[in-house]
Amino acid sequence: MFNLMANCCIWLKRWREPARKVTLVMVGLDNAGKTATVRGIQGESPLDVAPTVGFSKVDLKQGKFEVTIFDLGGGKRIRGIWKNYYSESYGVVFVVDSSDVQRIQETRDTMAEVLQHPRIAGKPVLVLANKQDQDGALAEADIIETLSLEKLVNENKCLCQIEPCSAVLGYGKKVDKSIKIGLNWLLNNIAKDYVAISERVQKDTAEQKVQEEQDKKERAERVRRIREERDRQEREETEQEGMTLKEEELHEVNMLNPFQSIINIVNENEDRLNKEKAMQRQRENVELSRVQEHAVLQDEEDDEEEEDEESERQTPESTETGAVDQTKKKTRKLWLNRKHRVDPLKMEEAAHKSPTPPPLPVGWATPKVSRLPKLEPLGDTRHSDFLGKPLPNVAIRQRPNSDTHDVIS
């Protein structure tokens, strides 16, 4: 009777207790079956599962526990983010591919790295030897021996249990019993030391936040130093090239805007065309003035030549003076003037004759000029032979298709 009352009190105490929140991390190599195991526990089909990139978060309810499982990717490049979730975890689920014998050494090294981490050491660990349904899968004892599991657990003071299972055989209520047994064992061991583990989780989480803030500040300081160094180098380069930052700012201020309005562009084009036209007119005026000056000079020279000729004609005193004047005339340069015109030669002998018409074209319509052949006489025929003689009788020939066959003589 006393024992019955004690059990009832314990039951009522547990029933009144609020649900405990537990966070678990599920780790292991890629293609070990982590996501398939989580799906089977959640009640979804574990078949046709894609590889996890990064992580996935799953919320479950197991008895008095509200469980949050972080399914972390197992690729080599993703394993570096595992340590960011160790501080929040109450326990660890390590999934091993028992059929992949070639990677068993890699699995051992990864497990040793996880259990040796200061934020995991001392917490309960569940090892699921998955893919027992495949041929060549290692048994439980072989996995313990190959992974040196006892040594790792004793060195890091972790409670550990190994369960051989197969995640693809069922899901929901039909999930593999080994997975259920292992999960219940893990949650019960967490519940036994829940207060201590919760305090440790809170402490580790606070330390991680402080560490993250410090890392963030250090990263920002590094970025600031890198930028200052880069700016200093740019400043030195600009000073070496003879340009300072003030000149660059003034250049930027005075720099024309590349996006101008259409009206400004049209006005600039019109001004440029007007300037070109004015310059063209100026050049034409200069050329015209040069031509006029040349014509005036030519006229003056012609007048001087005429005056000289007249003076020579009026005062021919001696032959000597005449000879001298002729030599002067010969040595004087001849200047062509507009008045000097050359008339064409008049050919009196070339009489205007009417051009001969071209010959007619020879074609099919053009008659050929041919001479008729000479007629020859028909022999010796005399008119006397036909005079006074009767004409010969005309014989009517019988026609085969005529109506009458009579012969008229």
Short mmCIF file of C-alpha atoms in Angstrom, two decimals:
data_model
loop_
_atom_site.label_atom_id
_atom_site.label_comp_id
_atom_site.label_asym_id
_atom_site.label_seq_id
_atom_site.Cartn_x
_atom_site.Cartn_y
_atom_site.Cartn_z
CA MET A 1 0.00 0.00 0.00
CA PHE A 2 2.83 2.34 0.89
CA ASN A 3 4.71 1.50 -2.31
CA LEU A 4 1.57 2.13 -4.37
CA MET A 5 1.14 5.57 -2.85
CA ALA A 6 4.81 6.41 -3.47
CA ASN A 7 4.59 5.40 -7.11
CA CYS A 8 1.46 7.48 -7.57
CA CYS A 9 3.19 10.52 -6.09
CA ILE A 10 6.16 10.07 -8.39
CA TRP A 11 3.84 9.68 -11.39
CA LEU A 12 1.90 12.82 -10.46
CA LYS A 13 5.12 14.74 -9.98
CA ARG A 14 6.40 13.74 -13.42
CA TRP A 15 3.02 14.49 -15.01
CA ARG A 16 3.02 18.01 -13.58
CA GLU A 17 6.57 18.70 -14.69
CA PRO A 18 6.83 20.89 -17.81
CA ALA A 19 8.23 19.47 -21.06
CA ARG A 20 11.99 19.64 -21.21
CA LYS A 21 13.65 21.16 -24.28
CA VAL A 22 16.56 19.16 -25.57
CA THR A 23 18.86 19.92 -28.52
CA LEU A 24 20.73 17.11 -30.26
CA VAL A 25 23.30 17.18 -33.06
CA MET A 26 23.42 14.38 -35.62
CA VAL A 27 26.82 14.03 -37.26
CA GLY A 28 28.69 11.51 -39.40
CA LEU A 29 30.31 11.14 -42.80
CA ASP A 30 28.44 11.95 -45.99
CA ASN A 31 26.16 9.16 -47.29
CA ALA A 32 25.99 7.55 -43.82
CA GLY A 33 22.18 7.85 -43.62
CA LYS A 34 21.68 10.77 -41.20
CA THR A 35 18.81 12.43 -43.07
CA ALA A 36 17.07 9.06 -43.67
CA THR A 37 17.25 8.34 -39.93
CA VAL A 38 15.76 11.73 -39.01
CA ARG A 39 12.98 11.28 -41.58
CA GLY A 40 12.16 7.82 -40.22
CA ILE A 41 11.90 9.19 -36.65
CA GLN A 42 9.76 12.10 -37.89
CA GLY A 43 7.37 9.73 -39.70
CA GLU A 44 8.36 10.49 -43.31
CA SER A 45 9.63 8.11 -45.97
CA PRO A 46 13.43 7.71 -45.78
CA LEU A 47 13.70 6.76 -49.48
CA ASP A 48 15.01 9.08 -52.24
CA VAL A 49 16.88 11.42 -49.89
CA ALA A 50 19.15 14.09 -51.36
CA PRO A 51 22.51 14.93 -49.75
CA THR A 52 22.28 17.62 -47.07
CA VAL A 53 23.94 20.91 -47.97
CA GLY A 54 24.67 22.86 -44.79
CA PHE A 55 22.20 21.67 -42.18
CA SER A 56 18.51 20.97 -41.57
CA LYS A 57 16.52 21.49 -38.39
CA VAL A 58 13.82 19.05 -37.22
CA ASP A 59 11.50 19.48 -34.19
CA LEU A 60 10.04 16.36 -32.51
CA LYS A 61 8.15 15.47 -29.38
CA GLN A 62 9.29 12.32 -27.54
CA GLY A 63 7.36 11.78 -24.31
CA LYS A 64 8.14 14.67 -21.95
CA PHE A 65 10.83 16.04 -24.24
CA GLU A 66 10.65 18.64 -26.99
CA VAL A 67 13.55 17.54 -29.13
CA THR A 68 15.32 19.69 -31.72
CA ILE A 69 17.70 17.77 -33.99
CA PHE A 70 20.29 19.55 -36.13
CA ASP A 71 21.09 17.30 -39.10
CA LEU A 72 24.53 18.52 -40.17
CA GLY A 73 26.01 17.78 -43.60
CA GLY A 74 28.91 15.31 -43.63
CA GLY A 75 31.03 16.60 -46.53
CA LYS A 76 34.64 17.53 -45.90
CA ARG A 77 33.99 21.21 -46.60
CA ILE A 78 30.97 21.33 -44.26
CA ARG A 79 32.49 19.59 -41.23
CA GLY A 80 34.09 22.86 -40.18
CA ILE A 81 30.68 24.27 -39.12
CA TRP A 82 29.95 21.42 -36.68
CA LYS A 83 31.73 23.18 -33.82
CA ASN A 84 29.26 26.08 -34.00
CA TYR A 85 26.46 23.75 -32.76
CA TYR A 86 28.33 21.92 -29.99
CA SER A 87 27.61 24.50 -27.28
CA GLU A 88 23.80 24.15 -27.64
CA SER A 89 23.74 20.35 -27.81
CA TYR A 90 22.68 18.13 -24.86
CA GLY A 91 23.85 14.98 -26.61
CA VAL A 92 25.30 13.62 -29.86
CA VAL A 93 24.00 11.10 -32.40
CA PHE A 94 26.85 9.74 -34.53
CA VAL A 95 25.72 7.74 -37.59
CA VAL A 96 28.16 5.20 -39.04
CA ASP A 97 27.89 3.52 -42.44
CA SER A 98 28.73 -0.05 -41.38
CA SER A 99 28.82 -1.27 -45.01
CA ASP A 100 31.52 1.22 -46.13
CA VAL A 101 34.63 -0.59 -44.92
CA GLN A 102 37.01 1.52 -47.00
CA ARG A 103 36.11 4.73 -45.10
CA ILE A 104 36.06 3.23 -41.63
CA GLN A 105 39.41 4.85 -40.74
CA GLU A 106 38.07 8.27 -41.81
CA THR A 107 35.03 7.62 -39.63
CA ARG A 108 37.28 6.84 -36.65
CA ASP A 109 39.30 10.06 -37.08
CA THR A 110 36.13 12.14 -37.41
CA MET A 111 34.58 10.57 -34.30
CA ALA A 112 37.77 11.16 -32.29
CA GLU A 113 37.78 14.82 -33.37
CA VAL A 114 34.14 15.24 -32.29
CA LEU A 115 34.46 13.52 -28.88
CA GLN A 116 37.68 15.35 -28.02
CA HIS A 117 36.09 18.78 -28.46
CA PRO A 118 35.80 20.51 -25.04
CA ARG A 119 32.09 21.33 -25.57
CA ILE A 120 31.22 17.68 -26.35
CA ALA A 121 33.44 15.80 -23.90
CA GLY A 122 31.33 14.42 -20.97
CA LYS A 123 28.00 14.47 -22.84
CA PRO A 124 26.14 11.23 -23.77
CA VAL A 125 26.79 9.84 -27.25
CA LEU A 126 24.60 7.47 -29.30
CA VAL A 127 26.32 5.55 -32.12
CA LEU A 128 23.98 4.17 -34.82
CA ALA A 129 25.61 1.45 -36.97
CA ASN A 130 23.40 2.04 -40.01
CA LYS A 131 22.88 -0.03 -43.21
CA GLN A 132 22.90 -3.42 -41.51
CA ASP A 133 20.59 -4.70 -44.28
CA GLN A 134 23.39 -4.55 -46.88
CA ASP A 135 25.86 -7.32 -47.62
CA GLY A 136 29.29 -7.02 -46.02
CA ALA A 137 28.10 -4.76 -43.18
CA LEU A 138 30.27 -4.89 -40.06
CA ALA A 139 28.76 -6.32 -36.88
CA GLU A 140 28.51 -4.42 -33.61
CA ALA A 141 31.68 -5.94 -32.11
CA ASP A 142 33.68 -5.28 -35.28
CA ILE A 143 32.63 -1.65 -35.31
CA ILE A 144 33.58 -1.20 -31.64
CA GLU A 145 36.98 -2.72 -32.31
CA THR A 146 37.63 -0.88 -35.58
CA LEU A 147 36.64 2.52 -34.20
CA SER A 148 38.44 1.98 -30.86
CA LEU A 149 35.20 3.11 -29.30
CA GLU A 150 35.98 2.08 -25.72
CA LYS A 151 39.25 4.00 -25.73
CA LEU A 152 37.64 7.17 -27.14
CA VAL A 153 34.75 7.03 -24.67
CA ASN A 154 36.98 6.44 -21.64
CA GLU A 155 39.42 9.21 -22.61
CA ASN A 156 36.65 11.79 -23.02
CA LYS A 157 34.40 10.50 -20.19
CA CYS A 158 31.34 10.16 -22.41
CA LEU A 159 28.43 7.78 -21.83
CA CYS A 160 28.07 5.79 -25.04
CA GLN A 161 25.82 3.16 -26.56
CA ILE A 162 25.96 1.56 -30.00
CA GLU A 163 22.86 0.31 -31.83
CA PRO A 164 23.00 -1.62 -35.15
CA CYS A 165 20.08 -0.51 -37.33
CA SER A 166 18.73 0.13 -40.83
CA ALA A 167 16.96 3.45 -41.41
CA VAL A 168 15.29 2.48 -44.71
CA LEU A 169 13.27 -0.51 -43.37
CA GLY A 170 10.47 1.60 -41.89
CA TYR A 171 9.38 4.99 -40.61
CA GLY A 172 6.98 6.44 -38.05
CA LYS A 173 5.57 3.71 -35.82
CA LYS A 174 7.31 1.07 -37.97
CA VAL A 175 10.76 2.64 -37.62
CA ASP A 176 13.59 0.30 -36.70
CA LYS A 177 13.34 -0.64 -32.99
CA SER A 178 17.06 -0.14 -32.51
CA ILE A 179 16.68 3.53 -33.43
CA LYS A 180 13.84 3.95 -30.91
CA ILE A 181 15.80 2.16 -28.19
CA GLY A 182 18.90 4.26 -28.83
CA LEU A 183 16.95 7.54 -28.85
CA ASN A 184 15.14 6.66 -25.61
CA TRP A 185 18.46 5.72 -23.98
CA LEU A 186 19.99 9.05 -24.98
CA LEU A 187 17.03 11.11 -23.70
CA ASN A 188 16.87 9.20 -20.39
CA ASN A 189 20.58 9.78 -19.71
CA ILE A 190 20.12 13.45 -20.50
CA ALA A 191 17.15 13.56 -18.13
CA LYS A 192 19.20 12.05 -15.30
CA ASP A 193 21.69 14.90 -15.42
CA TYR A 194 19.47 17.50 -17.08
CA VAL A 195 20.20 20.35 -14.65
CA ALA A 196 23.96 20.02 -14.90
CA ILE A 197 23.87 19.66 -18.67
CA SER A 198 21.53 22.69 -18.95
CA GLU A 199 23.91 24.85 -16.88
CA ARG A 200 26.80 23.70 -19.02
CA VAL A 201 24.86 24.45 -22.20
CA GLN A 202 24.03 27.96 -20.98
CA LYS A 203 27.64 28.60 -19.99
CA ASP A 204 29.01 27.29 -23.28
CA THR A 205 26.45 29.30 -25.25
CA ALA A 206 27.38 32.54 -23.42
CA GLU A 207 31.08 31.88 -23.97
CA GLN A 208 30.47 31.16 -27.63
CA LYS A 209 28.54 34.42 -28.04
CA VAL A 210 31.37 36.34 -26.41
CA GLN A 211 33.86 34.55 -28.61
CA GLU A 212 31.78 35.30 -31.71
CA GLU A 213 31.59 39.00 -30.75
CA GLN A 214 35.33 39.09 -30.22
CA ASP A 215 35.95 37.33 -33.52
CA LYS A 216 33.61 39.79 -35.20
CA LYS A 217 35.50 42.75 -33.76
CA GLU A 218 38.83 41.26 -34.76
CA ARG A 219 37.51 40.64 -38.26
CA ALA A 220 36.28 44.23 -38.49
CA GLU A 221 39.66 45.46 -37.22
CA ARG A 222 41.46 43.39 -39.84
CA VAL A 223 39.19 44.73 -42.55
CA ARG A 224 39.81 48.30 -41.33
CA ARG A 225 43.58 47.79 -41.36
CA ILE A 226 43.46 46.31 -44.83
CA ARG A 227 41.44 49.27 -46.08
CA GLU A 228 43.78 51.78 -44.45
CA GLU A 229 46.78 50.03 -45.97
CA ARG A 230 45.11 50.06 -49.36
CA ASP A 231 44.21 53.75 -49.06
CA ARG A 232 47.78 54.57 -48.01
CA GLN A 233 49.18 52.72 -51.01
CA GLU A 234 46.78 54.54 -53.33
CA ARG A 235 47.80 57.87 -51.78
CA GLU A 236 51.46 57.12 -52.32
CA GLU A 237 50.81 56.12 -55.92
CA THR A 238 48.90 59.34 -56.61
CA GLU A 239 51.68 61.41 -55.02
CA GLN A 240 54.26 59.66 -57.16
CA GLU A 241 52.26 60.43 -60.28
CA GLY A 242 52.09 64.10 -59.31
CA MET A 243 48.40 64.20 -58.44
CA THR A 244 46.99 64.84 -54.96
CA LEU A 245 43.59 64.10 -53.55
CA LYS A 246 42.61 67.80 -53.63
CA GLU A 247 43.33 68.01 -57.35
CA GLU A 248 41.28 64.88 -57.90
CA GLU A 249 38.35 66.40 -55.99
CA LEU A 250 38.59 69.64 -58.00
CA HIS A 251 38.79 67.63 -61.20
CA GLU A 252 35.70 65.71 -60.20
CA VAL A 253 33.85 68.95 -59.37
CA ASN A 254 34.87 70.64 -62.63
CA MET A 255 34.30 67.55 -64.71
CA LEU A 256 31.58 68.08 -67.28
CA ASN A 257 28.44 66.12 -66.97
CA PRO A 258 28.43 63.49 -69.77
CA PHE A 259 24.63 63.57 -69.88
CA GLN A 260 23.86 66.96 -71.50
CA SER A 261 20.55 68.18 -72.79
CA ILE A 262 19.76 68.04 -76.50
CA ILE A 263 19.30 71.84 -76.71
CA ASN A 264 22.87 72.47 -75.53
CA ILE A 265 24.25 69.98 -78.05
CA VAL A 266 22.23 71.59 -80.89
CA ASN A 267 23.42 75.09 -79.93
CA GLU A 268 27.04 73.93 -79.82
CA ASN A 269 26.71 72.37 -83.26
CA GLU A 270 25.15 75.55 -84.69
CA ASP A 271 27.95 77.71 -83.23
CA ARG A 272 30.56 75.40 -84.69
CA LEU A 273 28.91 75.51 -88.14
CA ASN A 274 28.66 79.33 -88.05
CA LYS A 275 32.35 79.59 -87.17
CA GLU A 276 33.27 77.31 -90.06
CA LYS A 277 31.13 79.35 -92.48
CA ALA A 278 32.73 82.64 -91.30
CA MET A 279 36.21 81.21 -91.81
CA GLN A 280 35.22 79.97 -95.29
CA ARG A 281 33.95 83.46 -96.24
CA GLN A 282 37.16 85.05 -94.96
CA ARG A 283 39.28 82.70 -97.07
CA GLU A 284 37.16 83.46 -100.18
CA ASN A 285 37.53 87.23 -99.64
CA VAL A 286 41.30 86.89 -99.31
CA GLU A 287 41.52 84.89 -102.53
CA LEU A 288 39.29 87.40 -104.38
CA SER A 289 41.42 90.34 -103.23
CA ARG A 290 44.56 88.54 -104.43
CA VAL A 291 43.01 87.95 -107.87
CA GLN A 292 41.99 91.60 -108.15
CA GLU A 293 45.47 92.81 -107.20
CA HIS A 294 47.00 90.52 -109.79
CA ALA A 295 44.62 91.83 -112.48
CA VAL A 296 45.44 95.47 -111.62
CA LEU A 297 49.14 94.79 -111.80
CA GLN A 298 48.70 93.06 -115.15
CA ASP A 299 46.75 96.04 -116.54
CA GLU A 300 49.46 98.45 -115.38
CA GLU A 301 52.15 96.39 -117.09
CA ASP A 302 50.13 96.31 -120.32
CA ASP A 303 49.75 100.08 -120.22
CA GLU A 304 53.48 100.53 -119.75
CA GLU A 305 54.20 98.27 -122.72
CA GLU A 306 51.84 100.26 -124.93
CA GLU A 307 53.46 103.54 -123.90
CA ASP A 308 56.90 102.17 -124.71
CA GLU A 309 55.76 101.06 -128.14
CA GLU A 310 54.26 104.46 -128.91
CA SER A 311 57.44 106.26 -127.79
CA GLU A 312 59.51 104.02 -130.04
CA ARG A 313 57.31 104.74 -133.03
CA GLN A 314 57.35 108.51 -132.47
CA THR A 315 61.18 108.94 -132.05
CA PRO A 316 63.01 106.57 -134.39
CA GLU A 317 66.17 108.75 -134.75
CA SER A 318 68.73 106.17 -135.78
CA THR A 319 69.18 102.56 -136.54
CA GLU A 320 71.31 102.16 -133.48
CA THR A 321 68.55 103.26 -131.21
CA GLY A 322 66.20 101.02 -133.14
CA ALA A 323 68.49 98.04 -132.70
CA VAL A 324 68.80 98.71 -129.01
CA ASP A 325 65.03 98.96 -128.69
CA GLN A 326 64.61 95.67 -130.54
CA THR A 327 67.00 93.96 -128.18
CA LYS A 328 65.03 95.44 -125.27
CA LYS A 329 61.86 94.10 -126.78
CA LYS A 330 63.37 90.67 -127.16
CA THR A 331 64.62 90.55 -123.58
CA ARG A 332 61.30 91.78 -122.14
CA LYS A 333 59.11 89.12 -120.66
CA LEU A 334 55.84 88.38 -122.27
CA TRP A 335 52.84 88.58 -119.98
CA LEU A 336 49.60 87.06 -120.96
CA ASN A 337 46.52 89.11 -120.46
CA ARG A 338 42.84 88.45 -120.73
CA LYS A 339 42.84 90.60 -123.90
CA HIS A 340 45.28 88.26 -125.60
CA ARG A 341 42.94 85.91 -127.33
CA VAL A 342 43.89 83.28 -129.84
CA ASP A 343 41.42 83.00 -132.72
CA PRO A 344 41.01 79.68 -134.50
CA LEU A 345 42.52 79.26 -137.97
CA LYS A 346 40.10 79.83 -140.86
CA MET A 347 40.41 77.16 -143.49
CA GLU A 348 39.05 78.57 -146.74
CA GLU A 349 39.74 75.38 -148.60
CA ALA A 350 37.59 73.36 -146.24
CA ALA A 351 34.23 73.74 -147.91
CA HIS A 352 31.14 72.79 -146.15
CA LYS A 353 30.03 69.64 -147.89
CA SER A 354 26.96 67.72 -147.11
CA PRO A 355 27.91 64.51 -145.38
CA THR A 356 27.39 61.34 -147.33
CA PRO A 357 24.51 59.32 -146.01
CA PRO A 358 25.49 56.05 -144.37
CA PRO A 359 24.74 52.83 -146.23
CA LEU A 360 21.41 51.26 -145.56
CA PRO A 361 21.45 48.28 -143.22
CA VAL A 362 21.12 44.90 -144.86
CA GLY A 363 18.37 42.80 -143.35
CA TRP A 364 15.47 40.55 -144.20
CA ALA A 365 13.35 43.50 -145.42
CA THR A 366 16.04 45.03 -147.62
CA PRO A 367 15.77 43.84 -151.28
CA LYS A 368 18.94 42.64 -152.86
CA VAL A 369 20.00 44.42 -156.04
CA SER A 370 20.56 41.56 -158.46
CA ARG A 371 20.83 41.54 -162.27
CA LEU A 372 18.33 39.45 -164.20
CA PRO A 373 19.80 36.68 -166.31
CA LYS A 374 19.93 37.18 -170.04
CA LEU A 375 16.97 35.65 -171.91
CA GLU A 376 17.74 33.10 -174.56
CA PRO A 377 15.58 32.56 -177.76
CA LEU A 378 13.17 29.57 -177.87
CA GLY A 379 14.44 28.26 -181.20
CA ASP A 380 13.35 28.87 -184.72
CA THR A 381 9.65 29.59 -184.51
CA ARG A 382 7.83 31.28 -187.34
CA HIS A 383 4.39 32.78 -187.45
CA SER A 384 3.73 31.09 -190.81
CA ASP A 385 3.56 27.69 -189.18
CA PHE A 386 0.43 28.62 -187.22
CA LEU A 387 -1.43 30.65 -189.79
CA GLY A 388 -4.29 28.91 -191.70
CA LYS A 389 -4.18 25.64 -189.75
CA PRO A 390 -6.96 24.34 -187.52
CA LEU A 391 -6.41 23.83 -183.81
CA PRO A 392 -5.92 20.28 -182.55
CA ASN A 393 -8.80 18.36 -181.02
CA VAL A 394 -9.25 18.63 -177.20
CA ALA A 395 -9.72 15.21 -175.61
CA ILE A 396 -11.78 15.11 -172.40
CA ARG A 397 -10.33 12.62 -170.01
CA GLN A 398 -12.61 10.35 -168.08
CA ARG A 399 -13.05 11.22 -164.45
CA PRO A 400 -13.64 8.19 -162.25
CA ASN A 401 -15.94 10.00 -159.78
CA SER A 402 -18.11 11.74 -162.36
CA ASP A 403 -21.73 10.80 -163.00
CA THR A 404 -21.32 9.95 -166.71
CA HIS A 405 -18.66 7.81 -168.23
CA ASP A 406 -19.31 8.78 -171.81
CA VAL A 407 -16.44 10.04 -173.86
CA ILE A 408 -17.09 13.09 -175.95
CA SER A 409 -15.07 13.22 -179.09
#
